[in-house]
CSV table of N, CA and C in Angstrom, one decimal:
chain,number,residue,atom,x,y,z
B,508,MET,N,122.3,109.1,95.4
B,508,MET,CA,123.3,110.0,94.8
B,508,MET,C,122.7,111.3,94.4
B,509,PRO,N,123.4,112.4,94.6
B,509,PRO,CA,122.9,113.7,94.1
B,509,PRO,C,123.0,113.8,92.6
B,510,SER,N,122.2,114.8,92.1
B,510,SER,CA,122.3,115.0,90.7
B,510,SER,C,123.7,115.5,90.3
B,511,GLY,N,124.0,115.4,89.0
B,511,GLY,CA,125.3,115.8,88.5
B,511,GLY,C,126.1,114.6,88.1
B,512,ILE,N,127.4,114.7,88.0
B,512,ILE,CA,128.2,113.7,87.5
B,512,ILE,C,129.3,113.4,88.6
B,513,ILE,N,129.3,112.1,89.0
B,513,ILE,CA,130.3,111.6,90.0
B,513,ILE,C,131.2,110.7,89.2
B,514,ILE,N,132.5,111.0,89.1
B,514,ILE,CA,133.5,110.2,88.4
B,514,ILE,C,134.4,109.5,89.5
B,515,VAL,N,134.4,108.2,89.4
B,515,VAL,CA,135.0,107.4,90.4
B,515,VAL,C,136.2,106.6,89.8
B,516,GLY,N,137.4,106.7,90.5
B,516,GLY,CA,138.5,105.9,90.0
B,516,GLY,C,138.5,104.5,90.6
B,517,LEU,N,138.6,103.5,89.7
B,517,LEU,CA,138.6,102.1,90.1
B,517,LEU,C,140.0,101.6,90.6
B,518,GLY,N,141.0,102.4,90.4
B,518,GLY,CA,142.4,102.0,90.8
B,518,GLY,C,142.9,101.1,89.6
B,519,PRO,N,144.2,100.6,89.8
B,519,PRO,CA,144.9,99.9,88.8
B,519,PRO,C,144.7,98.4,88.8
B,520,GLY,N,143.9,97.9,89.8
B,520,GLY,CA,143.8,96.4,90.0
B,520,GLY,C,142.5,96.0,90.6
B,521,GLY,N,142.5,95.0,91.4
B,521,GLY,CA,141.3,94.5,92.0
B,521,GLY,C,140.6,95.5,93.0
B,522,ALA,N,139.5,95.0,93.6
B,522,ALA,CA,138.7,95.8,94.5
B,522,ALA,C,139.5,96.1,95.8
B,523,ASP,N,140.5,95.3,96.1
B,523,ASP,CA,141.3,95.6,97.2
B,523,ASP,C,142.1,96.9,97.1
B,524,LEU,N,142.2,97.5,95.9
B,524,LEU,CA,142.9,98.8,95.7
B,524,LEU,C,141.9,100.0,95.6
B,525,TRP,N,140.6,99.7,95.8
B,525,TRP,CA,139.7,100.9,95.8
B,525,TRP,C,139.9,101.7,97.0
B,526,THR,N,139.6,103.0,96.9
B,526,THR,CA,139.6,103.8,98.1
B,526,THR,C,138.3,103.6,98.8
B,527,GLU,N,138.2,103.9,100.0
B,527,GLU,CA,136.9,103.8,100.8
B,527,GLU,C,135.8,104.7,100.2
B,528,ALA,N,136.2,105.9,99.7
B,528,ALA,CA,135.2,106.7,99.1
B,528,ALA,C,134.7,106.1,97.8
B,529,ALA,N,135.6,105.5,97.0
B,529,ALA,CA,135.2,104.9,95.8
B,529,ALA,C,134.2,103.7,96.1
B,530,ARG,N,134.6,102.9,97.0
B,530,ARG,CA,133.7,101.8,97.4
B,530,ARG,C,132.3,102.2,97.8
B,531,ARG,N,132.2,103.3,98.6
B,531,ARG,CA,130.9,103.8,99.0
B,531,ARG,C,130.1,104.3,97.8
B,532,ALA,N,130.8,105.0,97.0
B,532,ALA,CA,130.0,105.6,95.8
B,532,ALA,C,129.6,104.4,94.9
B,533,LEU,N,130.5,103.5,94.6
B,533,LEU,CA,130.1,102.4,93.7
B,533,LEU,C,129.0,101.5,94.2
B,534,LEU,N,129.0,101.2,95.5
B,534,LEU,CA,128.1,100.3,96.1
B,534,LEU,C,126.7,101.0,96.5
B,535,SER,N,126.7,102.3,96.7
B,535,SER,CA,125.5,103.0,97.0
B,535,SER,C,124.7,103.5,95.8
B,536,ALA,N,125.3,103.6,94.7
B,536,ALA,CA,124.6,104.2,93.5
B,536,ALA,C,123.6,103.1,93.0
B,537,ASP,N,122.5,103.6,92.6
B,537,ASP,CA,121.5,102.7,92.0
B,537,ASP,C,121.9,102.2,90.6
B,538,GLU,N,122.8,103.1,90.0
B,538,GLU,CA,123.3,102.7,88.6
B,538,GLU,C,124.7,103.2,88.5
B,539,VAL,N,125.6,102.4,87.9
B,539,VAL,CA,127.0,102.7,87.7
B,539,VAL,C,127.2,102.5,86.2
B,540,TRP,N,127.9,103.5,85.6
B,540,TRP,CA,128.4,103.3,84.2
B,540,TRP,C,129.9,103.2,84.2
B,541,LEU,N,130.4,102.1,83.6
B,541,LEU,CA,131.8,101.9,83.5
B,541,LEU,C,132.4,102.3,82.1
B,542,ARG,N,133.5,103.0,82.1
B,542,ARG,CA,134.1,103.2,80.8
B,542,ARG,C,134.4,101.9,80.1
B,543,THR,N,134.9,100.9,80.9
B,543,THR,CA,135.1,99.6,80.4
B,543,THR,C,134.9,98.6,81.6
B,544,ALA,N,134.3,97.4,81.2
B,544,ALA,CA,134.1,96.3,82.2
B,544,ALA,C,135.4,95.4,82.2
B,545,ARG,N,136.3,95.7,81.3
B,545,ARG,CA,137.5,95.0,81.2
B,545,ARG,C,138.6,95.5,82.2
B,546,HIS,N,138.3,95.2,83.4
B,546,HIS,CA,139.1,95.7,84.5
B,546,HIS,C,139.1,94.7,85.7
B,547,PRO,N,140.2,94.5,86.3
B,547,PRO,CA,140.3,93.4,87.4
B,547,PRO,C,139.3,93.6,88.5
B,548,GLY,N,138.8,94.8,88.8
B,548,GLY,CA,137.9,95.0,90.0
B,548,GLY,C,136.4,94.9,89.6
B,549,VAL,N,136.1,94.8,88.3
B,549,VAL,CA,134.7,94.9,87.9
B,549,VAL,C,133.9,93.7,88.3
B,550,GLU,N,134.4,92.5,88.2
B,550,GLU,CA,133.7,91.3,88.6
B,550,GLU,C,133.3,91.4,90.1
B,551,THR,N,134.2,91.8,90.9
B,551,THR,CA,133.9,92.0,92.3
B,551,THR,C,132.8,93.1,92.5
B,552,LEU,N,132.9,94.2,91.8
B,552,LEU,CA,131.9,95.2,91.8
B,552,LEU,C,130.5,94.7,91.5
B,553,ILE,N,130.4,94.0,90.4
B,553,ILE,CA,129.1,93.5,90.0
B,553,ILE,C,128.6,92.5,91.0
B,554,GLN,N,129.4,91.6,91.5
B,554,GLN,CA,129.0,90.7,92.5
B,554,GLN,C,128.5,91.4,93.8
B,555,ALA,N,129.2,92.4,94.2
B,555,ALA,CA,128.8,93.1,95.4
B,555,ALA,C,127.5,93.9,95.2
B,556,ARG,N,127.4,94.5,94.0
B,556,ARG,CA,126.1,95.2,93.8
B,556,ARG,C,124.9,94.3,93.6
B,557,THR,N,125.1,93.1,93.1
B,557,THR,CA,124.1,92.1,92.9
B,557,THR,C,123.7,91.5,94.3
B,558,ALA,N,124.6,91.4,95.2
B,558,ALA,CA,124.4,90.7,96.4
B,558,ALA,C,123.6,91.6,97.4
B,559,GLN,N,123.6,92.9,97.2
B,559,GLN,CA,122.9,93.8,98.1
B,559,GLN,C,121.4,93.6,98.1
B,560,SER,N,120.8,93.8,99.3
B,560,SER,CA,119.4,93.7,99.4
B,560,SER,C,118.7,94.9,98.8
B,561,GLY,N,117.5,94.8,98.5
B,561,GLY,CA,116.7,96.0,98.0
B,561,GLY,C,116.6,95.9,96.4
B,562,ALA,N,116.3,97.0,95.9
B,562,ALA,CA,116.1,97.0,94.4
B,562,ALA,C,117.4,96.7,93.7
B,563,PRO,N,117.2,96.0,92.5
B,563,PRO,CA,118.4,95.7,91.7
B,563,PRO,C,119.2,96.9,91.4
B,564,LYS,N,120.5,96.8,91.3
B,564,LYS,CA,121.4,97.9,91.0
B,564,LYS,C,122.0,97.6,89.7
B,565,ALA,N,121.8,98.5,88.7
B,565,ALA,CA,122.3,98.3,87.3
B,565,ALA,C,123.7,98.7,87.2
B,566,THR,N,124.5,98.0,86.4
B,566,THR,CA,125.9,98.3,86.1
B,566,THR,C,126.0,98.2,84.6
B,567,HIS,N,126.4,99.2,83.9
B,567,HIS,CA,126.5,99.3,82.5
B,567,HIS,C,128.0,99.6,82.1
B,568,SER,N,128.4,99.2,80.9
B,568,SER,CA,129.7,99.5,80.4
B,568,SER,C,129.5,100.0,79.0
B,569,PHE,N,130.6,100.7,78.5
B,569,PHE,CA,130.6,101.2,77.1
B,569,PHE,C,131.4,100.3,76.2
B,570,ASP,N,131.6,99.0,76.6
B,570,ASP,CA,132.5,98.1,75.9
B,570,ASP,C,131.9,97.9,74.4
B,571,THR,N,130.6,97.8,74.3
B,571,THR,CA,130.1,97.6,72.9
B,571,THR,C,130.4,98.8,72.0
B,572,TRP,N,130.4,100.0,72.6
B,572,TRP,CA,130.8,101.1,71.9
B,572,TRP,C,132.2,101.1,71.3
B,573,TYR,N,133.1,100.5,72.2
B,573,TYR,CA,134.5,100.3,71.7
B,573,TYR,C,134.5,99.4,70.5
B,574,ASP,N,133.7,98.4,70.5
B,574,ASP,CA,133.7,97.4,69.4
B,574,ASP,C,133.2,98.1,68.1
B,575,GLU,N,132.3,99.1,68.2
B,575,GLU,CA,131.7,99.7,67.1
B,575,GLU,C,132.5,101.0,66.6
B,576,ALA,N,133.4,101.5,67.4
B,576,ALA,CA,134.0,102.8,67.1
B,576,ALA,C,135.0,102.7,66.0
B,577,ALA,N,135.0,103.8,65.2
B,577,ALA,CA,136.0,103.9,64.1
B,577,ALA,C,137.4,104.4,64.7
B,578,ASP,N,137.3,105.2,65.7
B,578,ASP,CA,138.6,105.7,66.3
B,578,ASP,C,138.3,106.1,67.8
B,579,PHE,N,139.3,106.3,68.6
B,579,PHE,CA,139.2,106.6,70.0
B,579,PHE,C,138.6,108.1,70.2
B,580,ASP,N,139.0,109.0,69.4
B,580,ASP,CA,138.5,110.4,69.6
B,580,ASP,C,137.0,110.5,69.5
B,581,SER,N,136.5,109.9,68.4
B,581,SER,CA,135.0,109.9,68.3
B,581,SER,C,134.3,109.1,69.4
B,582,LEU,N,134.9,108.0,69.8
B,582,LEU,CA,134.4,107.2,70.8
B,582,LEU,C,134.3,108.0,72.2
B,583,TYR,N,135.4,108.6,72.5
B,583,TYR,CA,135.5,109.3,73.8
B,583,TYR,C,134.6,110.5,73.8
B,584,ASP,N,134.4,111.2,72.6
B,584,ASP,CA,133.4,112.3,72.5
B,584,ASP,C,132.0,111.7,72.8
B,585,ARG,N,131.7,110.6,72.2
B,585,ARG,CA,130.4,110.0,72.3
B,585,ARG,C,130.1,109.6,73.8
B,586,ILE,N,131.1,108.9,74.4
B,586,ILE,CA,131.0,108.5,75.8
B,586,ILE,C,130.8,109.8,76.7
B,587,ALA,N,131.6,110.8,76.5
B,587,ALA,CA,131.5,112.0,77.3
B,587,ALA,C,130.1,112.7,77.2
B,588,ALA,N,129.6,112.8,75.9
B,588,ALA,CA,128.3,113.4,75.7
B,588,ALA,C,127.2,112.6,76.4
B,589,HIS,N,127.3,111.3,76.4
B,589,HIS,CA,126.3,110.4,77.0
B,589,HIS,C,126.4,110.6,78.5
B,590,VAL,N,127.6,110.6,79.1
B,590,VAL,CA,127.7,110.7,80.6
B,590,VAL,C,127.1,112.1,81.0
B,591,VAL,N,127.4,113.1,80.3
B,591,VAL,CA,126.9,114.5,80.6
B,591,VAL,C,125.4,114.5,80.5
B,592,GLU,N,124.9,113.8,79.5
B,592,GLU,CA,123.4,113.7,79.3
B,592,GLU,C,122.8,113.0,80.5
B,593,LEU,N,123.4,111.9,80.9
B,593,LEU,CA,122.9,111.1,82.1
B,593,LEU,C,123.0,112.0,83.4
B,594,GLY,N,124.0,112.8,83.5
B,594,GLY,CA,124.2,113.7,84.6
B,594,GLY,C,123.1,114.7,84.8
B,595,ALA,N,122.3,114.9,83.7
B,595,ALA,CA,121.2,115.9,83.8
B,595,ALA,C,120.0,115.3,84.5
B,596,ARG,N,120.0,114.0,84.6
B,596,ARG,CA,118.8,113.4,85.3
B,596,ARG,C,118.8,113.8,86.8
B,597,GLU,N,117.6,113.6,87.4
B,597,GLU,CA,117.5,114.0,88.8
B,597,GLU,C,118.5,113.1,89.7
B,598,ALA,N,118.6,111.9,89.3
B,598,ALA,CA,119.5,111.0,90.0
B,598,ALA,C,121.0,111.2,89.7
B,599,GLY,N,121.3,111.9,88.6
B,599,GLY,CA,122.7,112.1,88.2
B,599,GLY,C,123.3,110.8,87.6
B,600,VAL,N,124.6,110.7,87.6
B,600,VAL,CA,125.2,109.5,87.1
B,600,VAL,C,126.5,109.3,87.9
B,601,VAL,N,126.8,108.0,88.1
B,601,VAL,CA,128.1,107.6,88.6
B,601,VAL,C,128.8,106.9,87.4
B,602,TYR,N,130.0,107.5,87.1
B,602,TYR,CA,130.8,107.0,86.0
B,602,TYR,C,132.2,106.5,86.5
B,603,ALA,N,132.5,105.3,86.3
B,603,ALA,CA,133.8,104.7,86.9
B,603,ALA,C,134.8,104.5,85.8
B,604,VAL,N,136.0,104.8,86.1
B,604,VAL,CA,137.1,104.6,85.1
B,604,VAL,C,138.3,103.9,85.8
B,605,PRO,N,139.1,103.2,85.0
B,605,PRO,CA,140.3,102.5,85.6
B,605,PRO,C,141.2,103.6,86.2
B,606,GLY,N,142.0,103.2,87.2
B,606,GLY,CA,143.0,104.1,87.8
B,606,GLY,C,142.4,105.3,88.4
B,607,HIS,N,143.0,106.4,88.3
B,607,HIS,CA,142.6,107.7,88.8
B,607,HIS,C,141.9,108.5,87.7
B,608,PRO,N,140.8,109.1,88.0
B,608,PRO,CA,140.1,109.9,86.9
B,608,PRO,C,140.9,110.9,86.2
B,609,THR,N,141.9,111.5,86.9
B,609,THR,CA,142.6,112.6,86.3
B,609,THR,C,144.0,112.2,85.8
B,610,VAL,N,144.2,110.9,85.7
B,610,VAL,CA,145.5,110.5,85.2
B,610,VAL,C,145.3,109.7,83.9
B,611,GLY,N,145.5,110.4,82.8
B,611,GLY,CA,145.4,109.8,81.4
B,611,GLY,C,144.0,109.4,81.0
B,612,GLU,N,143.0,110.0,81.5
B,612,GLU,CA,141.6,109.6,81.1
B,612,GLU,C,141.0,110.7,80.2
B,613,ALA,N,141.0,110.4,78.9
B,613,ALA,CA,140.5,111.3,77.9
B,613,ALA,C,139.0,111.6,78.1
B,614,THR,N,138.2,110.6,78.5
B,614,THR,CA,136.8,110.8,78.6
B,614,THR,C,136.6,111.8,79.8
B,615,VAL,N,137.3,111.7,80.8
B,615,VAL,CA,137.1,112.6,82.0
B,615,VAL,C,137.4,114.1,81.6
B,616,ARG,N,138.5,114.3,80.8
B,616,ARG,CA,138.8,115.7,80.4
B,616,ARG,C,137.6,116.2,79.5
B,617,ARG,N,137.1,115.4,78.7
B,617,ARG,CA,135.9,115.8,77.8
B,617,ARG,C,134.7,116.0,78.6
B,618,ILE,N,134.4,115.1,79.6
B,618,ILE,CA,133.2,115.2,80.4
B,618,ILE,C,133.3,116.6,81.2
B,619,ARG,N,134.4,116.8,81.8
B,619,ARG,CA,134.6,118.1,82.6
B,619,ARG,C,134.3,119.3,81.7
B,620,SER,N,134.8,119.3,80.5
B,620,SER,CA,134.6,120.4,79.6
B,620,SER,C,133.1,120.6,79.2
B,621,LEU,N,132.5,119.5,78.8
B,621,LEU,CA,131.1,119.5,78.4
B,621,LEU,C,130.2,119.9,79.6
B,622,ALA,N,130.5,119.3,80.8
B,622,ALA,CA,129.7,119.6,82.0
B,622,ALA,C,129.8,121.1,82.4
B,623,ALA,N,131.0,121.6,82.3
B,623,ALA,CA,131.1,123.1,82.6
B,623,ALA,C,130.3,123.9,81.6
B,624,GLU,N,130.3,123.6,80.3
B,624,GLU,CA,129.5,124.3,79.4
B,624,GLU,C,128.0,124.2,79.7
B,625,ALA,N,127.6,123.0,80.2
B,625,ALA,CA,126.2,122.7,80.5
B,625,ALA,C,125.8,123.2,81.9
B,626,GLY,N,126.8,123.6,82.7
B,626,GLY,CA,126.5,124.0,84.1
B,626,GLY,C,126.2,122.9,85.0
B,627,ARG,N,126.7,121.7,84.7
B,627,ARG,CA,126.5,120.5,85.5
B,627,ARG,C,127.7,120.3,86.5
B,628,PRO,N,127.4,120.0,87.7
B,628,PRO,CA,128.5,119.8,88.6
B,628,PRO,C,129.2,118.4,88.4
B,629,VAL,N,130.5,118.4,88.6
B,629,VAL,CA,131.3,117.2,88.5
B,629,VAL,C,132.0,117.0,89.8
B,630,THR,N,131.9,115.8,90.4
B,630,THR,CA,132.7,115.4,91.5
B,630,THR,C,133.6,114.3,91.2
B,631,ILE,N,134.9,114.5,91.5
B,631,ILE,CA,135.9,113.4,91.3
B,631,ILE,C,136.2,112.7,92.6
B,632,ILE,N,136.0,111.4,92.5
B,632,ILE,CA,136.4,110.5,93.7
B,632,ILE,C,137.7,109.8,93.2
B,633,PRO,N,138.8,110.2,93.9
B,633,PRO,CA,140.1,109.6,93.4
B,633,PRO,C,140.2,108.1,93.5
B,634,GLY,N,141.0,107.6,92.7
B,634,GLY,CA,141.4,106.2,92.8
B,634,GLY,C,142.9,106.1,92.7
B,635,LEU,N,143.5,105.0,93.1
B,635,LEU,CA,144.9,104.8,93.0
B,635,LEU,C,145.2,104.8,91.5
B,636,SER,N,146.2,105.5,91.0
B,636,SER,CA,146.6,105.5,89.6
B,636,SER,C,147.6,104.4,89.4
B,637,PHE,N,148.0,104.2,88.2
B,637,PHE,CA,149.1,103.2,87.9
B,637,PHE,C,150.4,103.7,88.3
B,638,ILE,N,150.6,105.0,88.6
B,638,ILE,CA,151.8,105.6,89.0
B,638,ILE,C,152.4,105.1,90.3
B,639,GLU,N,151.6,105.0,91.3
B,639,GLU,CA,152.0,104.6,92.6
B,639,GLU,C,152.6,103.1,92.6
B,640,PRO,N,151.8,102.1,92.1
B,640,PRO,CA,152.4,100.8,92.0
B,640,PRO,C,153.6,100.7,91.2
B,641,THR,N,153.7,101.5,90.1
B,641,THR,CA,154.9,101.5,89.3
B,641,THR,C,156.1,102.0,90.0
B,642,LEU,N,155.9,103.1,90.8
B,642,LEU,CA,157.0,103.6,91.6
B,642,LEU,C,157.5,102.6,92.6
B,643,ALA,N,156.5,101.9,93.3
B,643,ALA,CA,156.8,100.9,94.3
B,643,ALA,C,157.6,99.7,93.7
B,644,ALA,N,157.1,99.3,92.5
B,644,ALA,CA,157.8,98.1,91.8
B,644,ALA,C,159.2,98.5,91.4
B,645,LEU,N,159.5,99.8,91.1
B,645,LEU,CA,160.8,100.2,90.7
B,645,LEU,C,161.7,100.6,91.9
B,646,GLY,N,161.0,100.7,93.1
B,646,GLY,CA,161.7,101.1,94.3
B,646,GLY,C,162.1,102.6,94.3
B,647,LEU,N,161.2,103.4,93.7
B,647,LEU,CA,161.4,104.8,93.6
B,647,LEU,C,160.5,105.6,94.5
B,648,ASP,N,160.9,106.7,95.0
B,648,ASP,CA,160.1,107.6,95.7
B,648,ASP,C,159.6,108.7,94.8
B,649,ALA,N,158.3,109.0,94.8
B,649,ALA,CA,157.8,110.0,93.9
B,649,ALA,C,158.4,111.4,94.1
B,650,TRP,N,158.7,111.7,95.3
B,650,TRP,CA,159.2,113.0,95.6
B,650,TRP,C,160.5,113.3,94.9
B,651,THR,N,161.3,112.3,94.8
B,651,THR,CA,162.7,112.4,94.2
B,651,THR,C,162.7,111.9,92.7
B,652,ALA,N,161.8,111.0,92.3
B,652,ALA,CA,161.8,110.4,91.0
B,652,ALA,C,160.9,111.2,90.0
B,653,CYS,N,160.0,112.0,90.5
B,653,CYS,CA,159.1,112.7,89.5
B,653,CYS,C,159.2,114.2,89.7
B,654,ARG,N,159.0,114.8,88.6
B,654,ARG,CA,159.1,116.3,88.6
B,654,ARG,C,157.9,116.8,87.9
B,655,LEU,N,157.1,117.7,88.6
B,655,LEU,CA,155.9,118.3,88.0
B,655,LEU,C,156.4,119.6,87.3
B,656,PRO,N,155.8,119.9,86.2
B,656,PRO,CA,156.1,121.1,85.5
B,656,PRO,C,155.6,122.3,86.3
B,657,THR,N,156.2,123.5,86.2
B,657,THR,CA,155.8,124.7,86.8
B,657,THR,C,154.6,125.2,85.9
B,658,PRO,N,153.5,125.5,86.5
B,658,PRO,CA,152.3,126.0,85.7
B,658,PRO,C,152.7,127.3,85.1
B,659,PRO,N,152.1,127.5,83.9
B,659,PRO,CA,152.4,128.8,83.2
B,659,PRO,C,151.6,129.9,83.9
B,660,ASN,N,152.1,131.1,83.7
B,660,ASN,CA,151.5,132.3,84.4
B,660,ASN,C,150.3,132.8,83.5
């Protein structure tokens, strides 16, 4: 993996919902940091990474930080700062989040801001968000059911 920060979307469910780009990034990285291991696809991820030949591949999560945190704002600031710090290493960092990295992920917004200040590159590898399966379950088409706001000038 190149230096910098690669943020991968795990999708809303099991490994069968990963994008191919996400699968490649997750399985090729020597180390993956998970915002949380409490996700349906993580057990498969850990098994797949453990089963690969070669040097062991580490998988870490921030779950213990959740248990210690007084509030989400300080927790997400702490996670973002740590991910940006890890991104400064020569190997960079792969950070995986549930769903799509840019749909409701507070840590990703903070990471992007801190990384820009530090001059560190951030690559987003999309994942399926919760929106698509919700629309499918409701029988709705996103084009007609959703409206995006017009960006301000």
